[in-house]
mmCIF file of C-alpha atoms in Angstrom:
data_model
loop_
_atom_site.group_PDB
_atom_site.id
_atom_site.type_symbol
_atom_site.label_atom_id
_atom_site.label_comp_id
_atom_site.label_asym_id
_atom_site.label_seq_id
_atom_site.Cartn_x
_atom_site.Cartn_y
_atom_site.Cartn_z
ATOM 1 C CA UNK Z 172 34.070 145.312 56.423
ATOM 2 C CA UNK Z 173 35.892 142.713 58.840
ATOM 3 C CA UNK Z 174 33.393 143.436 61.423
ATOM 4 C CA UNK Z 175 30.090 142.981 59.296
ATOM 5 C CA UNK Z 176 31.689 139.710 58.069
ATOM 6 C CA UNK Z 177 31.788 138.419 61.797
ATOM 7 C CA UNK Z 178 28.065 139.124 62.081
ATOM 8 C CA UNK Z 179 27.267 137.894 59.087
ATOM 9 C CA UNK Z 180 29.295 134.451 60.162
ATOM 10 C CA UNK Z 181 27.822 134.882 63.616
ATOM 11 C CA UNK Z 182 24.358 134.493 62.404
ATOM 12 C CA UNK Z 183 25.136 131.872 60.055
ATOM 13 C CA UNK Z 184 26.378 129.789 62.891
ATOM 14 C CA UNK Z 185 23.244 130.522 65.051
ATOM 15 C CA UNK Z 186 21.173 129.917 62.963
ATOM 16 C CA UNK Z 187 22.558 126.347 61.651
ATOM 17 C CA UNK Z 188 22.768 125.557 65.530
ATOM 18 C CA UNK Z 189 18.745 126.764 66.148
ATOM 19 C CA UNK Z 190 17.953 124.389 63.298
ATOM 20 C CA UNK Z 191 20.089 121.333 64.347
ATOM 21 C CA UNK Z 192 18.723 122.031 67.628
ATOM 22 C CA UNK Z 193 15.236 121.490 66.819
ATOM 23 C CA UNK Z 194 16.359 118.438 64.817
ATOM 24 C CA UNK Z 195 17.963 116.969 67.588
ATOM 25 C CA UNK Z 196 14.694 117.329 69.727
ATOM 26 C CA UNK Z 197 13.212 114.602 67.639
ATOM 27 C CA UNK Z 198 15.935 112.107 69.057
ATOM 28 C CA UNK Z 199 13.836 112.445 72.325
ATOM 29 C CA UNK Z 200 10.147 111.282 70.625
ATOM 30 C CA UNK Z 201 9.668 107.920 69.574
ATOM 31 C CA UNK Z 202 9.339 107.038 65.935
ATOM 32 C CA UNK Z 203 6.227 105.429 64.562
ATOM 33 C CA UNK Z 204 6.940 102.078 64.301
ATOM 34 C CA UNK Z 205 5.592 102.733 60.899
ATOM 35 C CA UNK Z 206 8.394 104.459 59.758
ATOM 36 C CA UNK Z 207 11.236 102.043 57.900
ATOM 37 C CA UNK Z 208 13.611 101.242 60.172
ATOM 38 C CA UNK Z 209 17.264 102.604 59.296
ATOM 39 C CA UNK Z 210 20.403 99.839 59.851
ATOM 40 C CA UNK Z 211 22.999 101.495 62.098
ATOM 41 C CA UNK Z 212 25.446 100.756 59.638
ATOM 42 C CA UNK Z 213 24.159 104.085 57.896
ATOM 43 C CA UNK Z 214 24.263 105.942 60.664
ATOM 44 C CA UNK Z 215 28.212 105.406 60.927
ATOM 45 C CA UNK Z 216 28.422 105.260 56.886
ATOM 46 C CA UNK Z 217 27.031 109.322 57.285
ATOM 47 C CA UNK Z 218 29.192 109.523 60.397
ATOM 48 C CA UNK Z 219 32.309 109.260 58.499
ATOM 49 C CA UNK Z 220 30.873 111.907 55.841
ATOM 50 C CA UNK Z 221 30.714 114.090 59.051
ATOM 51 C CA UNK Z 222 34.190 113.777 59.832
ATOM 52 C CA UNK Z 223 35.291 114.831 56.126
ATOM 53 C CA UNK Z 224 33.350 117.886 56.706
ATOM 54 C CA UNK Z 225 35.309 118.138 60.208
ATOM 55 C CA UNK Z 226 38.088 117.593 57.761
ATOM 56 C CA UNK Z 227 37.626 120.569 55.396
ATOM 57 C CA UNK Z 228 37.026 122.889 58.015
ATOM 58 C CA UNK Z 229 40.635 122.254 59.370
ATOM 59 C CA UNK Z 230 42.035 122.396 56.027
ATOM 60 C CA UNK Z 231 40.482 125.950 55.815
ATOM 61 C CA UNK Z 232 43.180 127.160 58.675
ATOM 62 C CA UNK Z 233 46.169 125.072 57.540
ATOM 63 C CA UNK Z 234 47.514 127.516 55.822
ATOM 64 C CA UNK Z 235 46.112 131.966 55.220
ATOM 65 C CA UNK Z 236 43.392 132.945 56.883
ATOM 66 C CA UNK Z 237 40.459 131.941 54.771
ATOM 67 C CA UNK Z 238 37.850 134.055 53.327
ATOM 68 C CA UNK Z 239 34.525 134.543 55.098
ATOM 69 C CA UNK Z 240 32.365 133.251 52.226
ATOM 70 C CA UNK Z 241 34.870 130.491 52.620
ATOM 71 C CA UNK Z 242 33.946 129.760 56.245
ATOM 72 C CA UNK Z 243 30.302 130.462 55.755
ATOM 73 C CA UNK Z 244 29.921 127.752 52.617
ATOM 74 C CA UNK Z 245 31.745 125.271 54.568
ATOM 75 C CA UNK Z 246 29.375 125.635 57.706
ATOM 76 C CA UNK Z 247 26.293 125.191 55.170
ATOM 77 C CA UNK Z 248 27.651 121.947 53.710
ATOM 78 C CA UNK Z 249 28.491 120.874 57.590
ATOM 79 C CA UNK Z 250 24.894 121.712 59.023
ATOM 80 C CA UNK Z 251 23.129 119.612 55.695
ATOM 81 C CA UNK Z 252 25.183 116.280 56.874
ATOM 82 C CA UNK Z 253 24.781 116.820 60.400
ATOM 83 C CA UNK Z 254 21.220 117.332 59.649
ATOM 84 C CA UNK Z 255 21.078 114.197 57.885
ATOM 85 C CA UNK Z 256 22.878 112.132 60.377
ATOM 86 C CA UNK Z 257 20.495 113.424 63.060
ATOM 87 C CA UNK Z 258 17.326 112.300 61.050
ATOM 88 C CA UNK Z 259 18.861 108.723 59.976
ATOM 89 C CA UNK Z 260 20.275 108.377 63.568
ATOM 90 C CA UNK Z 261 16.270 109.093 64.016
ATOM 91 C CA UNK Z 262 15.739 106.546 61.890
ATOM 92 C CA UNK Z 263 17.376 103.920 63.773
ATOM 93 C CA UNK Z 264 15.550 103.856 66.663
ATOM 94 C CA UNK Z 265 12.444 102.162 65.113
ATOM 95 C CA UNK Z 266 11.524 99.230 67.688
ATOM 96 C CA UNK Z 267 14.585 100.370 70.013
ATOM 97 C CA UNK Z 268 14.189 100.038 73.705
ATOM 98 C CA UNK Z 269 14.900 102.850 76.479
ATOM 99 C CA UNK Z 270 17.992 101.252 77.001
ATOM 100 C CA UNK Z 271 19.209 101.186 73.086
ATOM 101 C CA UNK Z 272 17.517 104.396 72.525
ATOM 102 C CA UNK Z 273 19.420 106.102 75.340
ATOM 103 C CA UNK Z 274 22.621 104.690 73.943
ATOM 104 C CA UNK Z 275 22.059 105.796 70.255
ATOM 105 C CA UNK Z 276 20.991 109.462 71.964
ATOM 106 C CA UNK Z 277 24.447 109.353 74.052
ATOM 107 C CA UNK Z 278 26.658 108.435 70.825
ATOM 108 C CA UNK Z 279 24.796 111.288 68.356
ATOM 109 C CA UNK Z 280 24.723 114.159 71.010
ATOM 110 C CA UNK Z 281 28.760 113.201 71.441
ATOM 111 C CA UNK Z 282 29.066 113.903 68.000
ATOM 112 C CA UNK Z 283 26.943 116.752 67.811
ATOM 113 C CA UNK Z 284 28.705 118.535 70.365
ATOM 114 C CA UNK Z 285 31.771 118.033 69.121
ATOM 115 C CA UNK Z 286 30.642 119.615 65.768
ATOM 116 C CA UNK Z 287 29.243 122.162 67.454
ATOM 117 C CA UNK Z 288 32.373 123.332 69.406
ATOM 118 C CA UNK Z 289 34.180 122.948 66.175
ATOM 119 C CA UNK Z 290 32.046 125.246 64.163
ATOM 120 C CA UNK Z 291 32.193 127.799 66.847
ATOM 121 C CA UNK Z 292 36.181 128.076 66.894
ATOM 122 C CA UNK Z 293 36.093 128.389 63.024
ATOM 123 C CA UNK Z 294 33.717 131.494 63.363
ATOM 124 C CA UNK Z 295 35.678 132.854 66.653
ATOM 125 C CA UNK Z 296 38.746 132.641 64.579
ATOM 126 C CA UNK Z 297 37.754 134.318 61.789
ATOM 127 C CA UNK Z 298 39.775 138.208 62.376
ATOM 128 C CA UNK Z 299 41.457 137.070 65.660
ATOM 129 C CA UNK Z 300 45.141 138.170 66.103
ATOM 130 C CA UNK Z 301 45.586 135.313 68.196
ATOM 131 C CA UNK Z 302 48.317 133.351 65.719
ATOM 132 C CA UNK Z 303 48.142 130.465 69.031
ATOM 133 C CA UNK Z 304 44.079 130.203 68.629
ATOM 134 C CA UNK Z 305 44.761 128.922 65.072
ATOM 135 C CA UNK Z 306 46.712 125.662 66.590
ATOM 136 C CA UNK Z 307 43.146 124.509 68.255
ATOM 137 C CA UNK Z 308 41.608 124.076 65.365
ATOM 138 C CA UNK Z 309 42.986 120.134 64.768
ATOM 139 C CA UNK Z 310 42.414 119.703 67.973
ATOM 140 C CA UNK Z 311 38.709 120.585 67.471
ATOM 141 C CA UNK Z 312 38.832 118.454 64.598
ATOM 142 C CA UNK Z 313 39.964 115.429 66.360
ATOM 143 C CA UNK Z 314 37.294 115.424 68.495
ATOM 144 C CA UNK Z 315 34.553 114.940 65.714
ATOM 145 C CA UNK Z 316 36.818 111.867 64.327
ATOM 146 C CA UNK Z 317 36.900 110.304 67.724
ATOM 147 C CA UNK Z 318 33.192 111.225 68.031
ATOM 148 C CA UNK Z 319 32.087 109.820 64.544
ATOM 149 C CA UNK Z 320 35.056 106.568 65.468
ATOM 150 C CA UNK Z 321 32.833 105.749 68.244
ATOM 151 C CA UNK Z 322 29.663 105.141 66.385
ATOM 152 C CA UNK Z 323 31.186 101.952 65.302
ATOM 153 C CA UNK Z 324 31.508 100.531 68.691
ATOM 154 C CA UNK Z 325 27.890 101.480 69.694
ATOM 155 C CA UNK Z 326 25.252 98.472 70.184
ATOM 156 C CA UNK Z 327 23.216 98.248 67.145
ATOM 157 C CA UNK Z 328 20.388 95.646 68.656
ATOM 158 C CA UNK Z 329 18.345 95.745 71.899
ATOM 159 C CA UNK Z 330 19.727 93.282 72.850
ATOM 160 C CA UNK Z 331 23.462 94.299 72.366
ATOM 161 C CA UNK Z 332 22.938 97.465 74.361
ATOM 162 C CA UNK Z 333 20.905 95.435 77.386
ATOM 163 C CA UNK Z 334 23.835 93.156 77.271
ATOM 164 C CA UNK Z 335 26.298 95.672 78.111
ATOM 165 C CA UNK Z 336 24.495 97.277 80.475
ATOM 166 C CA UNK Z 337 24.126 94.203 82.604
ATOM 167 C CA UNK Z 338 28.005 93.811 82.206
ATOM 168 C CA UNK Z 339 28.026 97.265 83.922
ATOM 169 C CA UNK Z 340 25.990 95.529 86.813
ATOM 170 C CA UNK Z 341 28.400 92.286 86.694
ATOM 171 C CA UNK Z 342 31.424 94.882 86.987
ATOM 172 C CA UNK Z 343 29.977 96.598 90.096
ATOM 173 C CA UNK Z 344 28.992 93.561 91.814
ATOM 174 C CA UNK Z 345 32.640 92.240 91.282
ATOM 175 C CA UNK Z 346 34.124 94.968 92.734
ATOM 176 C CA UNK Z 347 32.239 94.714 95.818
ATOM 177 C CA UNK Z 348 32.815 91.218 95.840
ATOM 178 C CA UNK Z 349 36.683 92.171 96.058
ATOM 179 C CA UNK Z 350 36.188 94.859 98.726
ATOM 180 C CA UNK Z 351 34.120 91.473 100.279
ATOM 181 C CA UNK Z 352 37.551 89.203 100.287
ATOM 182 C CA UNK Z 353 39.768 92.369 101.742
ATOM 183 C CA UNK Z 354 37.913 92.636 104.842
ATOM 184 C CA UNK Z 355 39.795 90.932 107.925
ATOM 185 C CA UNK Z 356 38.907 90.081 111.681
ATOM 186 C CA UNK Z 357 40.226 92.344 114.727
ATOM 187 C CA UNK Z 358 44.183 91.429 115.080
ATOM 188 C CA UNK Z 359 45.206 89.224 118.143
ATOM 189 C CA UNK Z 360 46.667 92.970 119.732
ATOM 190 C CA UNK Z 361 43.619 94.526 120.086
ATOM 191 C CA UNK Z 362 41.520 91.336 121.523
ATOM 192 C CA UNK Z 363 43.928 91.060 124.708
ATOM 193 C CA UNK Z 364 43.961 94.729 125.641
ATOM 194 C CA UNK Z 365 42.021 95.161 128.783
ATOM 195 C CA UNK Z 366 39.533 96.671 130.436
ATOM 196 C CA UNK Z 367 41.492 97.937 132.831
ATOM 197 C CA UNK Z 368 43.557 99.820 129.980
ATOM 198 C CA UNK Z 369 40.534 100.662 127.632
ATOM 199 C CA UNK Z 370 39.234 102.800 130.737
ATOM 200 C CA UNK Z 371 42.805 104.240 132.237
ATOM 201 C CA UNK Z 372 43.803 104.925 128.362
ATOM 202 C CA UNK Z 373 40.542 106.815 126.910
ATOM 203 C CA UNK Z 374 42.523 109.224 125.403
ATOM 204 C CA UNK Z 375 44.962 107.470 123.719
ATOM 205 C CA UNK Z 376 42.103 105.290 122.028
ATOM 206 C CA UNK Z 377 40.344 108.120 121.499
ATOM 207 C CA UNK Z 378 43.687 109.258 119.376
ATOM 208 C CA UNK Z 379 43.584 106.146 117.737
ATOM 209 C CA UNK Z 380 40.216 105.862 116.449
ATOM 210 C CA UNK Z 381 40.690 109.326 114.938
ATOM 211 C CA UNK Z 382 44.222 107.881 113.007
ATOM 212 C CA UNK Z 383 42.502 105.454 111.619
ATOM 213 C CA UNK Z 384 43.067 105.274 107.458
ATOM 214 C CA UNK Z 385 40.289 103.959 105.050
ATOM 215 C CA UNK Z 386 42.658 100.906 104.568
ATOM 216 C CA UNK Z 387 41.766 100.531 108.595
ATOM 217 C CA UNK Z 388 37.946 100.280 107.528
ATOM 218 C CA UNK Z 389 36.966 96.347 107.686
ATOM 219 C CA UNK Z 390 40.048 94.930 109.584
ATOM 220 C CA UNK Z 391 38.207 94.848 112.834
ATOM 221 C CA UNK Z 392 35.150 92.316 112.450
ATOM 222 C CA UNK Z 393 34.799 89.448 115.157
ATOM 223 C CA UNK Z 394 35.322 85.977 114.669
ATOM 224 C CA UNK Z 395 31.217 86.369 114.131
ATOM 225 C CA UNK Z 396 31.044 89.189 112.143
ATOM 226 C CA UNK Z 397 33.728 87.057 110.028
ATOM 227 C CA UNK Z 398 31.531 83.664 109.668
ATOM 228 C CA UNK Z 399 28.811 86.100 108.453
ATOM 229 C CA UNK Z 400 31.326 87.990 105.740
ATOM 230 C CA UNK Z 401 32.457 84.845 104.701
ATOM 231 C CA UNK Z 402 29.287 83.564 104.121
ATOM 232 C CA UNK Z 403 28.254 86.804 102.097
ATOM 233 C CA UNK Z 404 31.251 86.034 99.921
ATOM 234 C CA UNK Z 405 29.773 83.032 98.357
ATOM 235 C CA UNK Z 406 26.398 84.871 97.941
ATOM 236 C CA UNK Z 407 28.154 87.949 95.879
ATOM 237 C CA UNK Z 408 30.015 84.792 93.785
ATOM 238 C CA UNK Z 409 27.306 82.944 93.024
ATOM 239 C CA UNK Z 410 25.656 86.587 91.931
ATOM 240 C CA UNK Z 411 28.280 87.392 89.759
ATOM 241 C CA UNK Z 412 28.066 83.738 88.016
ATOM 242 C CA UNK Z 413 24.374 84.118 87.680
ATOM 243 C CA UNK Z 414 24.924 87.473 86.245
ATOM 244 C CA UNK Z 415 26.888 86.311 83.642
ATOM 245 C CA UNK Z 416 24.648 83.121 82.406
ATOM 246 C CA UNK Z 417 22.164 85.712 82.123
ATOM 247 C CA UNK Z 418 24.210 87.539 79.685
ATOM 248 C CA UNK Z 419 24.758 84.396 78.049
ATOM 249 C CA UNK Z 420 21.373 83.602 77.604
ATOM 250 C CA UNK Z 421 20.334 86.841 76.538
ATOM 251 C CA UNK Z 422 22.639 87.049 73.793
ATOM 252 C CA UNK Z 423 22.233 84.228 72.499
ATOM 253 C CA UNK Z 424 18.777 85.842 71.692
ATOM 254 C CA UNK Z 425 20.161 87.921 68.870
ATOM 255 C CA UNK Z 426 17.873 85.476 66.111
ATOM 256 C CA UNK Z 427 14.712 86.010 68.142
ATOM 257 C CA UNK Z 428 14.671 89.693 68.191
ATOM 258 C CA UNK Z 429 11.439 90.760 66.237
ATOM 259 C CA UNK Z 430 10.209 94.260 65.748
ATOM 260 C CA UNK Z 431 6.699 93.188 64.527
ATOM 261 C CA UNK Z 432 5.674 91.815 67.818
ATOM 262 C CA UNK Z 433 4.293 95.492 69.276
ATOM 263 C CA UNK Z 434 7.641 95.846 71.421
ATOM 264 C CA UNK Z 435 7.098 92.315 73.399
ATOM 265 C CA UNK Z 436 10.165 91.135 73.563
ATOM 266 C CA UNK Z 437 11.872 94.000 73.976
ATOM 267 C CA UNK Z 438 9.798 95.162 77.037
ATOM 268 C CA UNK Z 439 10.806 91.667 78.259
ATOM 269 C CA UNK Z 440 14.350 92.608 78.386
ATOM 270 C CA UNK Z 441 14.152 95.675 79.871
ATOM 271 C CA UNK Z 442 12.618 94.266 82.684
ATOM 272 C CA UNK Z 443 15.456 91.552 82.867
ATOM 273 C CA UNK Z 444 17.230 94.800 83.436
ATOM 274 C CA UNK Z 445 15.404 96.342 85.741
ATOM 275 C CA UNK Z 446 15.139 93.215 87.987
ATOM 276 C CA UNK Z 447 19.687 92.719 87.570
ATOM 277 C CA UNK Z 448 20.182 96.383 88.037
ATOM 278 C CA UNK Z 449 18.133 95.593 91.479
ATOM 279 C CA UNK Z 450 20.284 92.574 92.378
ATOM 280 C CA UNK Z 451 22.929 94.800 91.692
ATOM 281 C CA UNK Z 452 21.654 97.734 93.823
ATOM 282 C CA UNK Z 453 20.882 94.858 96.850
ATOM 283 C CA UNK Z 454 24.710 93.404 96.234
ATOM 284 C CA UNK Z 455 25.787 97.333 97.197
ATOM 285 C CA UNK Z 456 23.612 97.069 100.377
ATOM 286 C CA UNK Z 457 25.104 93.590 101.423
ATOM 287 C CA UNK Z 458 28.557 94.933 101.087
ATOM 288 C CA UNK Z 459 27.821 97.811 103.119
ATOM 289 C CA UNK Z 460 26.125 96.110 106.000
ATOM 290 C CA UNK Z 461 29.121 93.952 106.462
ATOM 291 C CA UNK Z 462 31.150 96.674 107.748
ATOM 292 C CA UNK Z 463 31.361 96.641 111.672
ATOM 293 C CA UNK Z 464 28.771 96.934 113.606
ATOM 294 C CA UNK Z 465 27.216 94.742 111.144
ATOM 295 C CA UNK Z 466 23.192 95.283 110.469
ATOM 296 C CA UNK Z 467 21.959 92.213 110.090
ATOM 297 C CA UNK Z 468 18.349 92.899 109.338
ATOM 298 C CA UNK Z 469 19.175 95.063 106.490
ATOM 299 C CA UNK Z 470 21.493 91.876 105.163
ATOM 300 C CA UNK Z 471 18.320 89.695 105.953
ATOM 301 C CA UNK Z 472 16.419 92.514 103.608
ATOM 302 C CA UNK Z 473 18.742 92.652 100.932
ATOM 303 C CA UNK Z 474 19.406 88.565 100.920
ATOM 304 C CA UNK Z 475 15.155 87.920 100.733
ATOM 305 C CA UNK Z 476 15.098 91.014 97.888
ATOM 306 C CA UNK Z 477 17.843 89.513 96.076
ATOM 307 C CA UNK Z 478 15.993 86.052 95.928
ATOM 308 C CA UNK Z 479 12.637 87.295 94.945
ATOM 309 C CA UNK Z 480 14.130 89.207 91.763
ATOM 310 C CA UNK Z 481 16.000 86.150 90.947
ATOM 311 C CA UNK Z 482 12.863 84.418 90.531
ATOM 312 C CA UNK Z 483 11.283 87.079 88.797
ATOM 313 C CA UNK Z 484 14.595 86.334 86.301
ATOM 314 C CA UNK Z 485 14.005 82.959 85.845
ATOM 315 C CA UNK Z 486 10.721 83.115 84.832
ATOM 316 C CA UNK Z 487 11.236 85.928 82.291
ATOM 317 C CA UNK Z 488 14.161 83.665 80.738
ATOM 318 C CA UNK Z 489 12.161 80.904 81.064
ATOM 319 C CA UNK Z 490 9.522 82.554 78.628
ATOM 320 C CA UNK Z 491 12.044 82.778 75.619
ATOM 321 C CA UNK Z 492 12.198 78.843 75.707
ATOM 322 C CA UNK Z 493 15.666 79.092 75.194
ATOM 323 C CA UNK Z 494 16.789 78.919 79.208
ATOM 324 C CA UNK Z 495 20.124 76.978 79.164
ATOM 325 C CA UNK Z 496 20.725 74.135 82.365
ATOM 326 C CA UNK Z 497 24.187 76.643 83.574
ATOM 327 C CA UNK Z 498 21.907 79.262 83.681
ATOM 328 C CA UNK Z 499 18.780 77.330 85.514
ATOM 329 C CA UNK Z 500 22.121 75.906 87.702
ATOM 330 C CA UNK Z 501 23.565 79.149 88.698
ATOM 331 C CA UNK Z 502 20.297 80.349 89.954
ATOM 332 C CA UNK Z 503 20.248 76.886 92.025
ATOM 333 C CA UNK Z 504 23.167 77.243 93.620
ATOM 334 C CA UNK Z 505 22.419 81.273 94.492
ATOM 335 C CA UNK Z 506 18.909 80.604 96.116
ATOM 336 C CA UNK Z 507 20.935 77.761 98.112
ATOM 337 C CA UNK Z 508 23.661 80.536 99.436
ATOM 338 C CA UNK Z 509 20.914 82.778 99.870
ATOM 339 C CA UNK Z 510 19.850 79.850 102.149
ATOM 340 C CA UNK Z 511 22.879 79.449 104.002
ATOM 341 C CA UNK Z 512 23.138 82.771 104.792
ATOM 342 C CA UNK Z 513 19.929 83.604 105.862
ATOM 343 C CA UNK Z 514 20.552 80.497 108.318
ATOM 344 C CA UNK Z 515 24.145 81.709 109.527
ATOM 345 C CA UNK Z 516 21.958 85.188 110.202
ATOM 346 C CA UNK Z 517 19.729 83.301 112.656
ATOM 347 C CA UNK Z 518 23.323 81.706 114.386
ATOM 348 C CA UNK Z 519 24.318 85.092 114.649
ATOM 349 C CA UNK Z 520 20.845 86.090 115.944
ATOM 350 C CA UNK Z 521 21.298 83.384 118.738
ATOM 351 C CA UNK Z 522 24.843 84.266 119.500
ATOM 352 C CA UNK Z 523 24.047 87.972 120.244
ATOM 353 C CA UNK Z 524 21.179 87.029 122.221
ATOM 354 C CA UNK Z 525 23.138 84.921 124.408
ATOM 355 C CA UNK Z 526 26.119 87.229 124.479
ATOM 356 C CA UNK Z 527 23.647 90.222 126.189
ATOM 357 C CA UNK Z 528 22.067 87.195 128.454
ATOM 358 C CA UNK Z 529 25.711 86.762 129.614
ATOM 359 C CA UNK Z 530 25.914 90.657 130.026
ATOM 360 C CA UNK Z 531 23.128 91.161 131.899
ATOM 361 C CA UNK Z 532 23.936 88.310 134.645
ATOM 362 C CA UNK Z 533 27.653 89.341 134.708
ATOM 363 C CA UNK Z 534 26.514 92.944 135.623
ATOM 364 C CA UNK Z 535 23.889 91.901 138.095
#
């Protein structure tokens, strides 16, 4: 009897997970823009009627095993809520972006999951012998809270979610921008060793070279390589400021956002995305390049693709009519490090030109 209970439970469970599966699918289409947009506020109000349901089935094991028809009821009632959280959750997405849409698809499979897994442990449970399988249960339960919690910190607006994920790029480019400030020039040791003992010595370099840590990496740029770095610095800075006016600026947007304009402005601010998450990408490849031996036409590469999306920026912002003098400033003062670098690359240009001159009539 036990063991036609489990397959009766079994197929319960499959096929509640077939049908939310098929739901879920829907998440990945579009909705018609039609179709009456639903507030994310619903979406976490049925959220939190998906964690009682997470609730009851833990309240099933707190105490004697329960009854199949028990388990199997309680599964029913689950699958209808998830299955109406999935179509509102649907339902929000009317006139969302890739960027929003993504985030509302990230937050609902999270939950789903998490149901899922749950749901499975109550049906693997039922007729085990394992008394220390029982204890997982809250665990299980926990999850879906934290799951259904998080809905309340998801973006709600286009603009929200295209906010954060610029802070994403502003977080990356400060962290190379602190990498930037660690590096340090060759120490005073290493610049009077010798020829003579660089060519008597080649195995103990050679020792040393393989010793080195990754805290080593950096702390052996010339006095040029240096001017260059520091120059870079200001670049990344003025990035980073720029970064943030944009965010600024875009939310400040939040009263402009308008569904009924066929997706305008919100294809405008995904490519104000696109065109940071580039900056951001070029930042990585400045950063890089500054390492010793320094490649100075990829830095010239990144520095000219840096300035061109910056423009593209400013002219996107400068559409919304709503472009704000810090912001219009902090692009300024970027294209004029961009400017300064670019020139300190043609110094450096010069000085390595000269340097092999000096070589090539010191070997002769």
């Amino acid at each position: 009897m036990g063991k036609a209970e489990k397959e009766r439970l079994n197929r319960a469970l499959n096929s509640g997970l077939n049908t939310i599966h098929e739901t879920f699918q829907v998440l990945d289409q579009a909705p018609p823009s039609s179709l009456e947009k639903v507030s994310w506020n619903q979406v976490i109000q049925m959220g939190e009627q998906l964690s009682k349901q997470a609730t009851v089935v833990g309240m099933l094991w707190a105490g004697e095993a329960p009854e199949a028809k028990a388990i199997e009821e309680t599964m029913e009632s689950y699958f209808n809520v998830l299955q109406g959280f999935l179509l509102l959750s649907h339902g929000s997405t009317v006139g969302a972006g890739p960027t929003l849409s993504s985030s509302i698809h990230e937050s609902v499979r999270q939950a789903v999951d998490c149901s899922f897994k749950l749901l499975q442990e109550s049906v693997d449970l039922y007729g085990s012998r394992n008394k220390d399988k029982k204890n997982s249960i809250p665990q299980f339960v926990g999850a879906v809270w934290e799951a259904c919690s998080a809905l309340k910190k998801a973006p709600a607006t286009n603009i929200t979610a295209i906010g954060r994920a610029m802070t994403q790029v502003a977080v990356s480019v400060k962290d190379v921008l602190r990498e930037m400030k660690e590096l340090k020039p060759v120490s005073s040791d290493e610049t009077v060793e010798t020829s003579d003992n660089a060519s008597t010595e080649p195995e103990k370099k050679l020792h040393e070279e393989d010793s080195l840590s990754e805290d080593d990496l950096g702390n052996d740029l010339s006095e040029e390589e240096m001017k260059v770095a520091q120059v870079a610095i200001g670049v990344v800075s003025e990035t980073l400021a720029t970064i943030k006016e944009l965010i600024r600026a875009i939310t400040g947007l939040l009263k402009l956002e308008n569904p009924d304009d066929n997706g305008k402005f919100v294809d405008a601010l995904e490519k104000l995305l696109k065109l940071c998450r580039g900056v951001g990408a070029q930042i990585d490849e400045l950063g890089a390049c500054l390492y010793p031996p320094q490649e100075l036409p990829a830095i010239r590469v990144a520095l000219e693709k840096i300035s061109s999306n910056i423009d593209e920026v400013q002219v996107e912002v400068e559409s919304f009519k709503s472009s704000s003098e810090s912001f219009v400033q902090s692009c300024n003062d970027l294209k004029t490090s961009i400017k300064q670098m670019l020139h300190q690359l043609d110094c450096s240009d010069t000085g390595d030109i000269v340097d092999k001159l000096q070589n090539v009539a010191l070997s002769n």
